[in-house]
PDB file of C-alpha atoms in Angstrom:
ATOM      1  CA  UNK A   1     -36.991  -8.423-165.772  1.00 47.00           C
ATOM      2  CA  UNK A   2     -33.576  -9.725-167.550  1.00 47.00           C
ATOM      3  CA  UNK A   3     -34.927  -8.312-170.506  1.00 47.00           C
ATOM      4  CA  UNK A   4     -35.759  -4.915-169.302  1.00 46.00           C
ATOM      5  CA  UNK A   5     -32.425  -4.702-167.573  1.00 46.00           C
ATOM      6  CA  UNK A   6     -30.794  -5.603-170.951  1.00 41.00           C
ATOM      7  CA  UNK A   7     -32.713  -2.847-172.632  1.00 44.00           C
ATOM      8  CA  UNK A   8     -31.842  -0.221-170.150  1.00 43.00           C
ATOM      9  CA  UNK A   9     -28.120  -1.140-170.281  1.00 45.00           C
ATOM     10  CA  UNK A  10     -28.299  -0.942-174.014  1.00 43.00           C
ATOM     11  CA  UNK A  11     -29.828   2.528-173.667  1.00 44.00           C
ATOM     12  CA  UNK A  12     -27.225   3.715-171.361  1.00 46.00           C
ATOM     13  CA  UNK A  13     -24.586   2.310-173.689  1.00 43.00           C
ATOM     14  CA  UNK A  14     -26.033   4.024-176.646  1.00 43.00           C
ATOM     15  CA  UNK A  15     -26.584   7.363-174.621  1.00 46.00           C
ATOM     16  CA  UNK A  16     -22.981   7.125-173.505  1.00 48.00           C
ATOM     17  CA  UNK A  17     -21.764   6.543-177.082  1.00 42.00           C
ATOM     18  CA  UNK A  18     -23.855   9.686-178.359  1.00 46.00           C
ATOM     19  CA  UNK A  19     -22.604  11.733-175.361  1.00 41.00           C
ATOM     20  CA  UNK A  20     -18.887  10.890-176.064  1.00 46.00           C
ATOM     21  CA  UNK A  21     -19.561  11.580-179.806  1.00 44.00           C
ATOM     22  CA  UNK A  22     -20.808  15.122-178.925  1.00 42.00           C
ATOM     23  CA  UNK A  23     -18.020  15.701-176.903  1.00 47.00           C
ATOM     24  CA  UNK A  24     -15.517  14.564-179.281  1.00 47.00           C
ATOM     25  CA  UNK A  25     -17.259  16.732-181.883  1.00 46.00           C
ATOM     26  CA  UNK A  26     -16.799  19.961-179.578  1.00 46.00           C
ATOM     27  CA  UNK A  27     -13.097  19.369-179.052  1.00 43.00           C
ATOM     28  CA  UNK A  28     -12.620  18.867-182.755  1.00 43.00           C
ATOM     29  CA  UNK A  29     -14.501  22.077-183.601  1.00 38.00           C
ATOM     30  CA  UNK A  30     -12.607  23.651-180.821  1.00 40.00           C
ATOM     31  CA  UNK A  31      -9.416  22.754-182.301  1.00 40.00           C
ATOM     32  CA  UNK A  32     -10.471  23.728-185.783  1.00 37.00           C
ATOM     33  CA  UNK A  33     -11.935  27.298-185.084  1.00 41.00           C
ATOM     34  CA  UNK A  34      -8.832  28.833-183.880  1.00 40.00           C
ATOM     35  CA  UNK A  35      -6.597  27.098-186.538  1.00 41.00           C
ATOM     36  CA  UNK A  36      -9.193  28.631-188.973  1.00 40.00           C
ATOM     37  CA  UNK A  37      -8.891  32.090-187.356  1.00 40.00           C
ATOM     38  CA  UNK A  38      -5.194  31.993-187.071  1.00 40.00           C
ATOM     39  CA  UNK A  39      -4.831  31.141-190.769  1.00 39.00           C
ATOM     40  CA  UNK A  40      -7.115  34.086-191.597  1.00 39.00           C
ATOM     41  CA  UNK A  41      -5.341  36.201-189.477  1.00 38.00           C
ATOM     42  CA  UNK A  42      -1.952  35.002-190.997  1.00 38.00           C
ATOM     43  CA  UNK A  43      -3.234  35.772-194.319  1.00 37.00           C
ATOM     44  CA  UNK A  44      -4.712  39.043-193.506  1.00 38.00           C
ATOM     45  CA  UNK A  45      -1.575  40.151-191.902  1.00 40.00           C
ATOM     46  CA  UNK A  46       0.487  38.883-194.893  1.00 39.00           C
ATOM     47  CA  UNK A  47      -1.684  40.824-197.328  1.00 36.00           C
ATOM     48  CA  UNK A  48      -1.491  43.913-194.922  1.00 37.00           C
ATOM     49  CA  UNK A  49       2.264  43.841-194.782  1.00 36.00           C
ATOM     50  CA  UNK A  50       2.497  43.177-198.497  1.00 37.00           C
ATOM     51  CA  UNK A  51       0.410  46.289-199.039  1.00 37.00           C
ATOM     52  CA  UNK A  52       2.415  48.367-196.705  1.00 35.00           C
ATOM     53  CA  UNK A  53       5.504  47.328-198.625  1.00 39.00           C
ATOM     54  CA  UNK A  54       4.003  48.085-201.790  1.00 37.00           C
ATOM     55  CA  UNK A  55       2.936  51.471-200.507  1.00 41.00           C
ATOM     56  CA  UNK A  56       6.367  52.007-199.083  1.00 40.00           C
ATOM     57  CA  UNK A  57       7.757  51.094-202.433  1.00 39.00           C
ATOM     58  CA  UNK A  58       5.581  53.856-203.889  1.00 38.00           C
ATOM     59  CA  UNK A  59       6.788  56.385-201.450  1.00 40.00           C
ATOM     60  CA  UNK A  60      10.392  55.301-201.869  1.00 35.00           C
ATOM     61  CA  UNK A  61       9.881  55.842-205.837  1.00 34.00           C
ATOM     62  CA  UNK A  62       8.265  59.147-205.409  1.00 35.00           C
ATOM     63  CA  UNK A  63      10.949  60.350-203.106  1.00 33.00           C
ATOM     64  CA  UNK A  64      13.518  59.246-205.739  1.00 32.00           C
ATOM     65  CA  UNK A  65      11.721  60.869-208.697  1.00 31.00           C
ATOM     66  CA  UNK A  66      11.562  64.135-206.441  1.00 32.00           C
ATOM     67  CA  UNK A  67      15.439  63.723-205.905  1.00 32.00           C
ATOM     68  CA  UNK A  68      15.986  63.396-209.591  1.00 30.00           C
ATOM     69  CA  UNK A  69      13.871  66.479-210.275  1.00 29.00           C
ATOM     70  CA  UNK A  70      16.059  68.374-207.905  1.00 27.00           C
ATOM     71  CA  UNK A  71      19.213  67.199-209.318  1.00 28.00           C
ATOM     72  CA  UNK A  72      18.060  68.199-212.908  1.00 29.00           C
ATOM     73  CA  UNK A  73      16.924  71.615-211.906  1.00 29.00           C
ATOM     74  CA  UNK A  74      20.227  72.717-210.505  1.00 26.00           C
ATOM     75  CA  UNK A  75      21.137  74.746-213.659  1.00 26.00           C
ATOM     76  CA  UNK A  76      24.529  73.367-214.232  1.00 27.00           C
ATOM     77  CA  UNK A  77      24.328  74.433-217.710  1.00 29.00           C
ATOM     78  CA  UNK A  78      23.879  78.223-216.632  1.00 50.00           C
ATOM     79  CA  UNK A  79      26.943  77.629-214.345  1.00 56.00           C
ATOM     80  CA  UNK A  80      29.099  76.627-217.468  1.00 67.00           C
ATOM     81  CA  UNK A  81      28.268  80.030-219.505  1.00 82.00           C
ATOM     82  CA  UNK A  82      30.776  82.717-218.908  1.00 87.00           C
ATOM     83  CA  UNK A  83      29.049  86.030-218.147  1.00 93.00           C
ATOM     84  CA  UNK A  84      30.190  89.515-218.552  1.00 94.00           C
ATOM     85  CA  UNK A  85      32.448  91.025-215.877  1.00 97.00           C
ATOM     86  CA  UNK A  86      30.738  93.352-213.291  1.00 97.00           C
ATOM     87  CA  UNK A  87      32.309  96.387-211.773  1.00 97.00           C
ATOM     88  CA  UNK A  88      32.101  94.955-208.288  1.00 97.00           C
ATOM     89  CA  UNK A  89      34.073  91.830-209.531  1.00 97.00           C
ATOM     90  CA  UNK A  90      37.051  94.119-211.030  1.00 98.00           C
ATOM     91  CA  UNK A  91      39.786  95.710-209.101  1.00 98.00           C
ATOM     92  CA  UNK A  92      40.529  98.664-211.025  1.00 98.00           C
ATOM     93  CA  UNK A  93      43.878 100.888-210.733  1.00 98.00           C
ATOM     94  CA  UNK A  94      45.515 103.674-212.780  1.00 97.00           C
ATOM     95  CA  UNK A  95      49.217 104.405-213.246  1.00 97.00           C
ATOM     96  CA  UNK A  96      51.192 107.024-215.086  1.00 96.00           C
ATOM     97  CA  UNK A  97      52.961 105.179-217.911  1.00 94.00           C
ATOM     98  CA  UNK A  98      54.075 108.140-219.980  1.00 93.00           C
ATOM     99  CA  UNK A  99      57.473 107.636-221.768  1.00 89.00           C
ATOM    100  CA  UNK A 100      59.935 110.403-221.667  1.00 85.00           C
ATOM    101  CA  UNK A 101      60.149 112.477-224.873  1.00 80.00           C
ATOM    102  CA  UNK A 102      56.551 111.787-225.705  1.00 83.00           C
ATOM    103  CA  UNK A 103      54.380 114.770-226.738  1.00 84.00           C
ATOM    104  CA  UNK A 104      51.232 113.267-225.184  1.00 92.00           C
ATOM    105  CA  UNK A 105      50.873 111.735-221.376  1.00 95.00           C
ATOM    106  CA  UNK A 106      49.553 108.294-221.108  1.00 96.00           C
ATOM    107  CA  UNK A 107      47.823 106.610-218.275  1.00 97.00           C
ATOM    108  CA  UNK A 108      47.386 102.761-217.965  1.00 97.00           C
ATOM    109  CA  UNK A 109      44.296 101.448-216.304  1.00 97.00           C
ATOM    110  CA  UNK A 110      44.240  97.972-215.048  1.00 97.00           C
ATOM    111  CA  UNK A 111      41.485  95.940-214.453  1.00 97.00           C
ATOM    112  CA  UNK A 112      41.993  92.683-212.479  1.00 97.00           C
ATOM    113  CA  UNK A 113      39.464  89.973-212.333  1.00 98.00           C
ATOM    114  CA  UNK A 114      38.809  89.169-208.710  1.00 96.00           C
ATOM    115  CA  UNK A 115      35.449  87.804-208.846  1.00 95.00           C
ATOM    116  CA  UNK A 116      36.191  84.217-208.561  1.00 96.00           C
ATOM    117  CA  UNK A 117      35.153  83.294-211.833  1.00 95.00           C
ATOM    118  CA  UNK A 118      36.023  84.096-215.460  1.00 96.00           C
ATOM    119  CA  UNK A 119      34.217  86.702-217.382  1.00 97.00           C
ATOM    120  CA  UNK A 120      33.949  88.548-220.690  1.00 95.00           C
ATOM    121  CA  UNK A 121      35.011  91.903-221.284  1.00 93.00           C
ATOM    122  CA  UNK A 122      34.327  93.455-224.802  1.00 89.00           C
ATOM    123  CA  UNK A 123      34.905  97.149-226.291  1.00 93.00           C
ATOM    124  CA  UNK A 124      35.632 100.448-224.257  1.00 97.00           C
ATOM    125  CA  UNK A 125      35.310 101.382-220.842  1.00 97.00           C
ATOM    126  CA  UNK A 126      33.702 104.778-220.199  1.00 97.00           C
ATOM    127  CA  UNK A 127      36.249 107.455-218.783  1.00 97.00           C
ATOM    128  CA  UNK A 128      35.608 110.883-217.292  1.00 97.00           C
ATOM    129  CA  UNK A 129      38.332 113.041-215.954  1.00 96.00           C
ATOM    130  CA  UNK A 130      37.234 115.281-213.047  1.00 96.00           C
ATOM    131  CA  UNK A 131      38.745 118.853-213.312  1.00 93.00           C
ATOM    132  CA  UNK A 132      38.242 122.157-211.646  1.00 88.00           C
ATOM    133  CA  UNK A 133      35.820 123.341-214.652  1.00 86.00           C
ATOM    134  CA  UNK A 134      33.778 119.977-214.441  1.00 91.00           C
ATOM    135  CA  UNK A 135      33.621 116.757-215.958  1.00 93.00           C
ATOM    136  CA  UNK A 136      35.585 116.096-219.183  1.00 93.00           C
ATOM    137  CA  UNK A 137      34.661 112.689-221.079  1.00 94.00           C
ATOM    138  CA  UNK A 138      37.240 110.829-223.047  1.00 95.00           C
ATOM    139  CA  UNK A 139      36.808 110.067-226.663  1.00 95.00           C
ATOM    140  CA  UNK A 140      37.197 106.598-228.291  1.00 95.00           C
ATOM    141  CA  UNK A 141      40.195 106.208-230.516  1.00 94.00           C
ATOM    142  CA  UNK A 142      38.441 104.436-232.856  1.00 93.00           C
ATOM    143  CA  UNK A 143      40.494 101.046-232.580  1.00 93.00           C
ATOM    144  CA  UNK A 144      39.032  97.870-233.021  1.00 92.00           C
ATOM    145  CA  UNK A 145      37.637  96.295-229.750  1.00 89.00           C
ATOM    146  CA  UNK A 146      38.022  92.446-229.731  1.00 89.00           C
ATOM    147  CA  UNK A 147      35.852  90.633-226.861  1.00 91.00           C
ATOM    148  CA  UNK A 148      38.079  88.851-224.693  1.00 93.00           C
ATOM    149  CA  UNK A 149      37.816  86.222-221.746  1.00 95.00           C
ATOM    150  CA  UNK A 150      39.483  87.587-218.651  1.00 96.00           C
ATOM    151  CA  UNK A 151      40.228  84.575-216.536  1.00 96.00           C
ATOM    152  CA  UNK A 152      40.041  84.777-212.627  1.00 97.00           C
ATOM    153  CA  UNK A 153      43.073  86.524-211.271  1.00 97.00           C
ATOM    154  CA  UNK A 154      44.350  87.847-214.407  1.00 96.00           C
ATOM    155  CA  UNK A 155      44.348  91.574-215.713  1.00 96.00           C
ATOM    156  CA  UNK A 156      43.872  93.482-218.775  1.00 96.00           C
ATOM    157  CA  UNK A 157      44.936  97.018-219.547  1.00 96.00           C
ATOM    158  CA  UNK A 158      43.679 100.032-221.624  1.00 96.00           C
ATOM    159  CA  UNK A 159      45.178 103.462-222.220  1.00 96.00           C
ATOM    160  CA  UNK A 160      44.173 106.963-221.658  1.00 97.00           C
ATOM    161  CA  UNK A 161      46.016 109.643-223.906  1.00 96.00           C
ATOM    162  CA  UNK A 162      46.143 113.404-223.168  1.00 95.00           C
ATOM    163  CA  UNK A 163      47.991 116.289-224.142  1.00 92.00           C
ATOM    164  CA  UNK A 164      50.954 117.690-221.873  1.00 90.00           C
ATOM    165  CA  UNK A 165      50.213 121.184-220.564  1.00 88.00           C
ATOM    166  CA  UNK A 166      53.479 122.979-222.237  1.00 85.00           C
ATOM    167  CA  UNK A 167      51.822 126.461-222.497  1.00 79.00           C
ATOM    168  CA  UNK A 168      53.417 127.657-219.291  1.00 75.00           C
ATOM    169  CA  UNK A 169      50.073 128.710-217.830  1.00 77.00           C
ATOM    170  CA  UNK A 170      47.909 127.106-215.085  1.00 83.00           C
ATOM    171  CA  UNK A 171      46.032 125.112-217.687  1.00 88.00           C
ATOM    172  CA  UNK A 172      42.875 122.944-216.395  1.00 90.00           C
ATOM    173  CA  UNK A 173      43.578 121.101-213.144  1.00 93.00           C
ATOM    174  CA  UNK A 174      42.923 117.249-213.152  1.00 95.00           C
ATOM    175  CA  UNK A 175      41.439 116.308-209.722  1.00 94.00           C
ATOM    176  CA  UNK A 176      40.305 112.606-210.281  1.00 97.00           C
ATOM    177  CA  UNK A 177      39.468 109.812-212.932  1.00 98.00           C
ATOM    178  CA  UNK A 178      36.066 107.894-213.095  1.00 98.00           C
ATOM    179  CA  UNK A 179      36.113 104.758-214.809  1.00 98.00           C
ATOM    180  CA  UNK A 180      33.078 102.553-215.872  1.00 98.00           C
ATOM    181  CA  UNK A 181      33.895  99.065-217.300  1.00 97.00           C
ATOM    182  CA  UNK A 182      32.401  98.104-220.612  1.00 95.00           C
ATOM    183  CA  UNK A 183      28.642  97.454-220.656  1.00 94.00           C
ATOM    184  CA  UNK A 184      28.250  98.607-216.963  1.00 96.00           C
ATOM    185  CA  UNK A 185      26.617 101.509-215.162  1.00 95.00           C
ATOM    186  CA  UNK A 186      28.542 101.558-211.862  1.00 97.00           C
ATOM    187  CA  UNK A 187      31.622 103.638-212.001  1.00 97.00           C
ATOM    188  CA  UNK A 188      34.869 103.576-209.752  1.00 98.00           C
ATOM    189  CA  UNK A 189      36.385 106.919-208.964  1.00 98.00           C
ATOM    190  CA  UNK A 190      40.294 106.983-208.834  1.00 98.00           C
ATOM    191  CA  UNK A 191      43.145 109.392-208.113  1.00 97.00           C
ATOM    192  CA  UNK A 192      44.616 110.778-211.316  1.00 97.00           C
ATOM    193  CA  UNK A 193      47.956 109.613-211.775  1.00 97.00           C
ATOM    194  CA  UNK A 194      49.079 111.857-214.466  1.00 96.00           C
ATOM    195  CA  UNK A 195      50.066 115.441-215.036  1.00 93.00           C
ATOM    196  CA  UNK A 196      48.284 117.651-212.924  1.00 93.00           C
ATOM    197  CA  UNK A 197      46.825 119.947-215.582  1.00 92.00           C
ATOM    198  CA  UNK A 198      45.660 119.855-219.356  1.00 92.00           C
ATOM    199  CA  UNK A 199      46.269 122.500-221.865  1.00 89.00           C
ATOM    200  CA  UNK A 200      43.394 125.005-222.163  1.00 84.00           C
ATOM    201  CA  UNK A 201      41.586 124.455-225.654  1.00 75.00           C
ATOM    202  CA  UNK A 202      38.775 126.324-227.473  1.00 63.00           C
ATOM    203  CA  UNK A 203      36.480 123.408-226.770  1.00 61.00           C
ATOM    204  CA  UNK A 204      36.440 122.091-230.483  1.00 61.00           C
ATOM    205  CA  UNK A 205      36.694 118.554-228.952  1.00 63.00           C
ATOM    206  CA  UNK A 206      38.088 116.303-226.121  1.00 73.00           C
ATOM    207  CA  UNK A 207      41.570 116.550-225.992  1.00 88.00           C
ATOM    208  CA  UNK A 208      41.642 113.085-223.853  1.00 94.00           C
ATOM    209  CA  UNK A 209      41.398 109.844-225.737  1.00 96.00           C
ATOM    210  CA  UNK A 210      40.670 106.138-224.531  1.00 96.00           C
ATOM    211  CA  UNK A 211      41.676 102.935-226.183  1.00 96.00           C
ATOM    212  CA  UNK A 212      39.931  99.574-226.166  1.00 95.00           C
ATOM    213  CA  UNK A 213      40.468  96.911-223.898  1.00 94.00           C
ATOM    214  CA  UNK A 214      44.375  95.594-224.068  1.00 92.00           C
ATOM    215  CA  UNK A 215      45.346  98.792-225.839  1.00 89.00           C
ATOM    216  CA  UNK A 216      47.895  99.701-223.278  1.00 83.00           C
ATOM    217  CA  UNK A 217      51.580  98.402-223.531  1.00 60.00           C
ATOM    218  CA  UNK A 218      51.236  95.758-220.802  1.00 53.00           C
ATOM    219  CA  UNK A 219      48.421  93.868-222.801  1.00 48.00           C
ATOM    220  CA  UNK A 220      46.817  91.194-221.059  1.00 53.00           C
ATOM    221  CA  UNK A 221      48.590  89.511-218.257  1.00 56.00           C
TER     222      UNK A 221
END
């Protein structure tokens, strides 16, 4: 009987040890599993975060490149060029500049640059006198025309010469002056500041002459 009791006791001890071992193993695995999962999650998060940063870097680089492209395409070189003067940029006026004793009358036409930029004037303006008999175009004097840069706020002048009516007759009445800047098609109509009439001619040619830019006495101012 004593031997059987010892055997049962031994079996009980072995069984207890086995159960304890199994329980310890389960607890250990329970501790390991969360640790492994946490590590995997941390690794995945790190990779995902790194990928997000990399993507963000690409987006940022892309935006930067786009910004540089926008700056490069602003056309700064075109802004540096001096273009021709436009009619709408010019303040055009006319004054009587006839000197006492001259056989011919003179009208000085001023072109003032009010366009907010420098511009180029070259050659002759178109000049037409409005008369009671229709439009009369002025002829060029043939003087050399030199291109010039008209700075913003500055003026240039050209002269119109015409014969004074000393015939004693009514002559040809002048009612207005039409000026077209060089290389432009848009004209400006002004009051005629000179003598009221021109002498009547046989129509062999225009009796009104126009000089190039800068040909009036005031020059460029």
